[in-house]
Coordinates of C-alpha atoms and ligand atoms in Angstrom, one line a residue:
X1 CA 257.9 184.2 153.7
X2 CA 259.5 185.7 150.6
X3 CA 257.9 188.8 149.3
X4 CA 257.5 189.7 145.6
X5 CA 258.7 193.1 144.6
X6 CA 255.3 194.3 143.8
X7 CA 254.5 193.8 147.5
X8 CA 257.5 195.2 148.8
X9 CA 257.3 198.4 147.0
X10 CA 253.6 199.2 147.7
X11 CA 253.3 197.3 150.9
X12 CA 251.0 198.5 153.6
X13 CA 249.7 201.8 153.7
X14 CA 248.6 203.7 150.7
X15 CA 248.9 207.6 150.5
X16 CA 245.5 209.3 151.5
X17 CA 244.9 213.2 151.9
X18 CA 245.0 214.4 155.3
X19 CA 241.9 213.3 157.7
X20 CA 239.4 215.8 158.4
X21 CA 240.1 217.1 162.0
X22 CA 236.9 216.1 163.5
X23 CA 237.1 211.9 162.1
X24 CA 240.6 211.4 163.7
X25 CA 240.8 209.3 166.6
X26 CA 244.2 209.5 168.3
X27 CA 243.2 206.9 170.6
X28 CA 243.2 204.6 167.8
X29 CA 246.6 205.6 166.7
X30 CA 248.1 204.5 170.2
X31 CA 247.9 200.6 168.7
X32 CA 249.8 202.0 165.6
X33 CA 252.7 202.4 168.1
X34 CA 253.5 199.6 170.4
X35 CA 255.6 201.5 172.5
X36 CA 252.3 202.9 174.3
X37 CA 251.6 199.1 175.3
X38 CA 254.0 199.2 178.5
X39 CA 255.4 203.0 178.9
X40 CA 254.3 206.7 179.0
X41 CA 257.1 207.3 176.4
X42 CA 257.5 211.1 175.8
X43 CA 261.0 211.4 174.7
X44 CA 260.3 211.6 171.1
X45 CA 262.7 215.0 171.0
X46 CA 265.3 212.1 171.3
X47 CA 264.3 209.4 169.3
X48 CA 260.6 208.7 168.2
X49 CA 259.5 204.8 167.8
X50 CA 258.7 204.0 164.3
X51 CA 254.9 203.2 163.7
X52 CA 253.9 199.6 162.8
X53 CA 253.7 200.5 159.1
X54 CA 257.2 201.3 158.7
X55 CA 258.1 198.5 161.0
X56 CA 256.2 195.9 158.4
X57 CA 257.9 197.5 155.6
X58 CA 261.3 197.3 156.9
X59 CA 260.5 193.5 157.7
X60 CA 259.3 193.5 154.1
X61 CA 262.7 195.0 152.7
X62 CA 264.7 192.7 155.1
X63 CA 262.8 189.6 153.7
X64 CA 263.5 191.2 150.0
X65 CA 267.5 191.5 150.4
X66 CA 267.2 188.3 152.1
X67 CA 265.3 186.5 149.4
X68 CA 265.4 188.1 146.5
X69 CA 268.1 190.5 145.7
X70 CA 269.2 190.4 142.3
X71 CA 266.3 190.9 140.7
X72 CA 265.9 194.0 138.3
X73 CA 265.3 196.4 141.0
X74 CA 266.3 199.8 139.7
X75 CA 263.2 201.0 138.7
X76 CA 261.4 200.0 141.4
X77 CA 264.2 202.0 143.8
X78 CA 263.9 204.8 141.7
X79 CA 260.2 205.1 142.0
X80 CA 260.8 204.2 145.9
X81 CA 263.4 207.4 146.1
X82 CA 261.3 209.7 144.1
X83 CA 258.3 209.1 146.5
X84 CA 259.9 209.8 149.5
X85 CA 261.6 213.0 148.2
X86 CA 258.0 213.8 146.9
X87 CA 256.4 213.3 150.6
X88 CA 258.9 214.8 152.1
X89 CA 258.8 218.3 149.5
X90 CA 254.9 218.3 150.1
X91 CA 255.3 218.2 154.1
X92 CA 257.5 221.6 153.8
X93 CA 256.2 223.3 150.8
X94 CA 259.4 222.7 148.6
X95 CA 259.5 221.9 145.1
X96 CA 260.8 217.7 144.8
X97 CA 263.3 219.3 142.7
X98 CA 264.9 221.0 145.9
X99 CA 265.1 218.2 148.0
X100 CA 268.1 215.9 148.6
X101 CA 268.9 213.0 150.9
X102 CA 271.5 213.5 153.8
X103 CA 272.9 211.2 156.0
X104 CA 272.4 213.4 159.1
X105 CA 271.1 217.4 160.1
X106 CA 274.7 218.3 161.4
X107 CA 276.2 216.6 158.3
X108 CA 273.9 218.3 155.9
X109 CA 274.8 221.5 157.6
X110 CA 278.6 221.2 157.7
X111 CA 278.5 220.2 153.8
X112 CA 276.3 223.2 153.3
X113 CA 278.9 225.3 155.0
X114 CA 281.5 223.8 153.1
X115 CA 279.9 224.8 149.7
X116 CA 279.6 228.2 150.6
X117 CA 282.4 230.2 150.2
X118 CA 281.5 232.3 153.4
X119 CA 285.2 233.0 154.8
X120 CA 286.9 233.6 151.5
X121 CA 284.5 236.3 150.5
X122 CA 284.9 238.0 154.0
X123 CA 281.5 237.0 155.1
X124 CA 280.1 236.4 158.2
X125 CA 277.8 233.8 159.6
X126 CA 275.2 234.6 162.7
X127 CA 273.8 231.8 164.7
X128 CA 272.6 231.5 168.2
X129 CA 273.0 229.8 171.5
X130 CA 269.3 228.0 170.9
X131 CA 271.0 226.0 168.1
X132 CA 272.0 222.2 168.3
X133 CA 275.2 222.0 170.5
X134 CA 276.7 220.1 167.8
X135 CA 276.0 222.8 165.3
X136 CA 277.5 225.3 167.6
X137 CA 280.7 223.4 167.7
X138 CA 280.9 223.1 164.1
X139 CA 280.9 226.7 163.9
X140 CA 283.3 227.3 167.1
X141 CA 285.6 224.9 164.9
X142 CA 285.3 226.9 161.9
X143 CA 285.5 230.1 163.9
X144 CA 289.3 228.7 165.1
X145 CA 290.1 228.5 161.7
X146 CA 289.2 232.2 161.1
X147 CA 285.9 232.2 160.0
X148 CA 283.5 235.3 161.5
X149 CA 281.0 233.8 163.5
X150 CA 278.7 235.9 165.4
X151 CA 276.7 233.4 168.1
X152 CA 274.1 235.6 169.8
X153 CA 272.9 234.8 173.3
X154 CA 268.9 233.9 174.0
X155 CA 267.3 235.9 176.4
X156 CA 265.3 234.2 178.9
X157 CA 265.4 231.0 176.6
X158 CA 264.0 233.1 173.8
X159 CA 265.5 235.2 170.6
X160 CA 265.3 238.7 170.6
X161 CA 265.3 240.1 167.5
X162 CA 267.1 243.3 168.2
X163 CA 270.0 241.2 169.5
X164 CA 269.9 239.2 165.7
X165 CA 270.1 243.2 164.2
X166 CA 272.8 244.0 166.2
X167 CA 274.9 240.6 164.6
X168 CA 273.5 240.8 160.8
X169 CA 275.7 243.5 158.7
X170 CA 275.8 243.7 155.0
X171 CA 278.8 241.2 155.4
X172 CA 276.5 238.3 156.6
X173 CA 276.1 235.5 154.0
X174 CA 274.4 233.4 156.3
X175 CA 272.0 232.9 159.3
X176 CA 271.6 229.9 160.8
X177 CA 269.2 228.5 163.5
X178 CA 267.4 225.5 164.9
X179 CA 263.9 226.6 163.9
X180 CA 262.9 224.4 167.2
X181 CA 265.2 224.5 169.6
X182 CA 266.1 220.9 171.1
X183 CA 266.4 222.8 174.4
X184 CA 263.4 224.2 175.4
X185 CA 260.8 223.5 172.0
X186 CA 261.4 227.4 171.4
X187 CA 259.9 228.2 167.9
X188 CA 261.6 231.0 166.2
X189 CA 260.1 234.0 164.9
X190 CA 261.7 232.8 161.4
X191 CA 259.8 235.0 159.2
X192 CA 261.3 238.4 161.0
X193 CA 264.6 236.4 160.9
X194 CA 264.5 235.4 157.5
X195 CA 263.3 239.1 156.5
X196 CA 266.2 240.6 158.5
X197 CA 268.7 238.5 156.5
X198 CA 267.1 239.0 153.1
X199 CA 267.1 242.3 153.8
X200 CA 271.1 242.1 154.3
X201 CA 271.5 240.0 151.6
X202 CA 272.1 237.1 153.5
X203 CA 270.3 233.7 153.5
X204 CA 268.7 231.4 156.2
X205 CA 269.6 227.6 157.0
X206 CA 267.1 226.1 159.4
X207 CA 267.9 223.1 161.3
X208 CA 264.0 221.4 161.1
X209 CA 264.9 218.3 162.8
X210 CA 262.8 219.1 165.9
X211 CA 259.7 220.3 163.9
X212 CA 259.1 218.8 160.7
X213 CA 256.4 216.3 161.0
X214 CA 255.2 217.9 164.1
X215 CA 254.1 221.4 162.9
X216 CA 253.4 222.9 159.8
X217 CA 256.6 223.7 157.7
X218 CA 256.3 226.0 154.9
X219 CA 259.7 227.0 153.8
X220 CA 258.2 229.6 150.9
X221 CA 256.3 231.7 153.6
X222 CA 258.8 231.5 156.4
X223 CA 261.7 232.7 154.0
X224 CA 263.7 229.6 154.8
X225 CA 266.4 229.1 152.0
X226 CA 268.4 225.9 153.4
X227 CA 267.1 223.2 155.6
X228 CA 268.1 219.9 156.7
X229 CA 266.6 216.9 159.0
X230 CA 267.1 213.3 160.0
X231 CA 263.9 211.3 160.3
X232 CA 264.5 209.7 163.1
X233 CA 262.2 212.4 165.4
X234 CA 259.3 213.8 164.4
X235 CA 259.4 211.9 160.8
X236 CA 259.1 208.6 162.8
X237 CA 262.3 206.9 160.7
X238 CA 265.4 205.7 161.5
X239 CA 269.0 207.5 162.6
X240 CA 271.3 207.9 159.7
X241 CA 268.7 209.1 157.1
X242 CA 267.1 212.8 156.6
X243 CA 266.4 215.0 153.9
X244 CA 267.9 218.5 152.8
X245 CA 266.5 221.2 151.1
X246 CA 268.0 224.0 148.8
X247 CA 266.2 226.6 147.2
X248 CA 266.3 225.6 143.5
X249 CA 268.2 229.1 142.4
X250 CA 270.7 228.7 145.3
X251 CA 271.9 225.0 143.9
X252 CA 275.4 225.2 142.3
X253 CA 275.5 229.0 142.7
X254 CA 275.1 229.9 146.2
X255 CA 276.0 226.2 147.3
X256 CA 278.3 224.6 145.7
X257 CA 278.7 220.5 146.0
X258 CA 282.0 219.5 148.0
X259 CA 281.5 215.9 147.6
X260 CA 281.0 214.5 144.0
X261 CA 279.3 211.2 142.8
X262 CA 278.3 210.3 139.3
X263 CA 279.6 208.3 136.5
X264 CA 281.8 208.3 133.4
X265 CA 282.1 207.0 130.2
X266 CA 285.4 205.6 128.8
X267 CA 285.5 206.7 125.0
X268 CA 288.8 204.7 123.9
X269 CA 289.9 201.4 123.0
X270 CA 289.2 198.7 124.7
X271 CA 286.3 200.0 126.3
X272 CA 284.8 200.8 122.9
X273 CA 285.3 199.3 119.8
X274 CA 285.0 202.7 118.0
X275 CA 285.5 205.6 119.9
X276 CA 283.2 208.7 119.6
X277 CA 284.8 211.7 117.7
X278 CA 284.7 214.8 119.3
X279 CA 283.8 213.2 123.0
X280 CA 286.5 213.3 125.8
X281 CA 288.0 209.8 126.5
X282 CA 286.5 209.9 130.1
X283 CA 283.4 211.5 129.2
X284 CA 281.1 212.8 132.1
X285 CA 278.0 215.1 132.6
X286 CA 278.0 216.9 136.1
X287 CA 274.9 215.8 137.8
X288 CA 272.4 218.6 138.2
X289 CA 269.5 219.2 140.6
X290 CA 269.7 218.6 144.3
X291 CA 271.2 215.0 143.9
X292 CA 274.4 216.9 142.8
X293 CA 274.4 217.0 147.1
X294 CA 274.0 213.6 147.1
X295 CA 276.8 210.8 147.2
X296 CA 276.6 207.0 146.2
X297 CA 273.3 205.3 147.6
X298 CA 271.2 206.9 150.1
X299 CA 270.2 204.0 153.0
X300 CA 267.5 201.7 151.8
X301 CA 266.2 200.9 155.2
X302 CA 265.8 204.8 155.8
X303 CA 264.1 205.2 152.4
X304 CA 261.3 202.7 153.0
X305 CA 260.8 203.3 156.7
X306 CA 260.4 207.3 155.7
X307 CA 258.1 206.7 152.6
X308 CA 255.7 204.7 155.0
X309 CA 256.1 207.4 157.9
X310 CA 255.5 210.2 155.5
X311 CA 252.5 208.7 154.2
X312 CA 251.5 208.4 157.9
X313 CA 251.9 211.8 158.8
X314 CA 250.1 213.1 155.7
X315 CA 247.1 210.7 156.1
X316 CA 246.8 212.2 159.6
X317 CA 247.6 215.9 158.5
X318 CA 250.1 218.1 160.6
X319 CA 247.7 220.4 161.5
X320 CA 245.9 217.6 163.2
X321 CA 248.9 216.3 164.9
X322 CA 249.7 219.6 166.0
X323 CA 246.1 220.0 167.6
X324 CA 246.1 216.9 169.4
X325 CA 250.2 217.4 171.0
X326 CA 248.8 221.0 171.8
X327 CA 246.4 219.7 174.1
X328 CA 249.0 217.7 176.3
X329 CA 252.0 220.3 176.2
X330 CA 249.4 222.9 176.9
X331 CA 248.4 220.7 179.9
X332 CA 252.0 220.6 181.4
X333 CA 252.7 224.3 180.6
X334 CA 249.6 225.0 183.3
X335 CA 250.2 222.3 185.8
X336 CA 253.9 221.9 186.3
X337 CA 254.3 225.6 187.4
X338 CA 251.9 225.5 189.5
X339 CA 253.7 222.3 191.3
X340 CA 257.1 224.2 191.2
X341 CA 258.5 223.2 188.3
X342 CA 258.9 226.7 186.4
X343 CA 258.7 226.3 182.8
X344 CA 261.7 227.4 180.7
X345 CA 259.4 227.2 177.3
X346 CA 257.6 230.5 176.5
X347 CA 253.8 230.5 176.7
X348 CA 251.8 229.7 173.5
X349 CA 254.8 228.5 171.9
X350 CA 254.2 226.5 168.7
X351 CA 255.9 223.1 169.3
X352 CA 255.5 219.6 170.7
X353 CA 258.2 220.2 173.3
X354 CA 258.1 221.9 176.7
X355 CA 260.9 222.2 179.4
X356 CA 261.0 222.8 183.0
X357 CA 263.5 223.4 185.5
X358 CA 264.0 221.0 188.4
X359 CA 265.7 221.7 191.8
X360 CA 266.5 217.8 192.0
X361 CA 266.6 216.4 188.8
X362 CA 268.0 213.1 189.9
X363 CA 264.7 212.4 192.6
X364 CA 262.7 213.2 189.8
X365 CA 264.0 211.2 186.9
X366 CA 264.0 208.0 189.6
X367 CA 260.1 209.0 190.1
X368 CA 259.2 209.0 186.9
X369 CA 261.6 206.0 186.0
X370 CA 259.8 203.9 188.4
X371 CA 256.2 204.9 187.0
X372 CA 257.7 204.1 183.4
X373 CA 257.6 207.4 182.1
X374 CA 260.1 208.5 179.4
X375 CA 261.5 211.9 179.0
X376 CA 264.7 213.5 179.2
X377 CA 266.8 215.8 181.3
X378 CA 269.2 217.9 179.8
X379 CA 271.6 221.0 180.8
X380 CA 271.4 219.5 184.3
X381 CA 268.3 220.3 185.5
X382 CA 266.0 220.8 182.7
X383 CA 263.4 218.5 182.1
X384 CA 262.4 218.2 178.4
X385 CA 258.9 216.5 177.6
X386 CA 258.3 215.8 174.2
X387 CA 254.9 214.1 173.6
X388 CA 253.6 212.8 169.9
X389 CA 251.0 211.6 168.4
X390 CA 250.2 208.2 170.2
X391 CA 250.6 209.9 173.7
X392 CA 247.5 211.1 176.0
X393 CA 246.2 212.5 178.9
X394 CA 246.4 209.1 180.8
X395 CA 250.5 209.8 180.1
X396 CA 250.3 213.3 181.4
X397 CA 248.2 211.8 184.2
X398 CA 250.8 209.2 185.0
X399 CA 253.8 212.0 184.6
X400 CA 252.0 214.2 187.4
X401 CA 250.9 211.7 189.2
X402 CA 254.8 210.6 189.6
X403 CA 256.1 213.8 190.4
X404 CA 253.3 215.0 192.6
Ligands
LIG1 C1 267.9 220.6 166.7 C2 268.8 219.5 166.6 N1 269.6 219.2 165.7 C3 270.5 218.4 165.4 C4 270.1 217.3 165.9 C5 271.4 216.1 165.3 O1 270.7 215.5 164.1 P1 271.4 214.5 163.5 O2 271.8 213.2 164.2 O3 270.4 214.7 162.4 O4 272.7 214.9 163.2 C6 269.8 216.9 166.9 C7 269.3 216.2 167.8 O5 269.2 215.8 169.0 C8 268.6 218.7 167.2 O6 267.8 218.2 168.6

């Protein structure tokens, strides 16, 4: 069925303010995620399913590009793009003028590094081994090319501030970390780390893919200067689309754009009948604001999907989401170690990811697969369990029952 432009733009859910904690019925949210029908899916730290609202929006989009493309659509897209940025900015307490689209978290961090003159200034970067492996690879490659990179090792699956203090010095330009580790969900003590970095004149980049949408993030209060994420995890969106945050005063100064996309105006015949005097033959204005980091079109399906999922997340309220998921991870933290599977996630850790060590990982995964319980087994024997809004205690029962 063809849809009209207005329907496509506005379809489905309307943004609303967050639900009050008591008024939320997380059981009913299961219906918004058909994945719950036949599985206890708790591998959201790998990929989160999209909701029926995002799914419907994507169907409308496909309908539209199939049946209606060719209409004057630019204002429509401009509005959709801006709304996605506004909703994301609100989620992390940034200004929309600090948010650009990104294709992937790892690409965004790499682009940021390309735009920061660290090596030529004799500076160094401090990161750690709980950062994502592809990010560390990026640093190892740059280290090979001469960049001074200090990779701090974790202690008992946490970062010790004293180790970071030993690595950071007056030449440190950047401290880069995953705010929440994909390995064990460890939430870094970001304020202490950003205070340390700032005291040495360095800036902080946080990879927020494993927490944005799942725990409250306030880039200002946390002292985060740059951040990035894709949308396919806790933002319930698509692969190949995400967001990048760069503090306003660092745009074009500390972080220079390294790829360019804009327009030019030909100011000579036969392009124009009367060339404007005093204007370059090929005139252009450098793009300002966060769009200076964007190249050409961002993914339209990515935007459409994120627009709906961000509205959905705002409607639920991140604090409510966090409170719901905490009840599930708390139970896992209590019961799995008692069953002989020690946790490698610190107690009281504020994130939706918990990980446990297994003596026989293959047998454990076989049992879970048989029970249609989905989790991840990483780094040999570390089971990562990452429940979300649509999981409930029955899912936890199913997992514990299968492993008993
Ligand atoms: C902490 C962390 N950073 C980055 C990535 C990869 O992100 P992207 O695919 O957006 O580059 C992942 C994927 O699992 C991750 O867990």
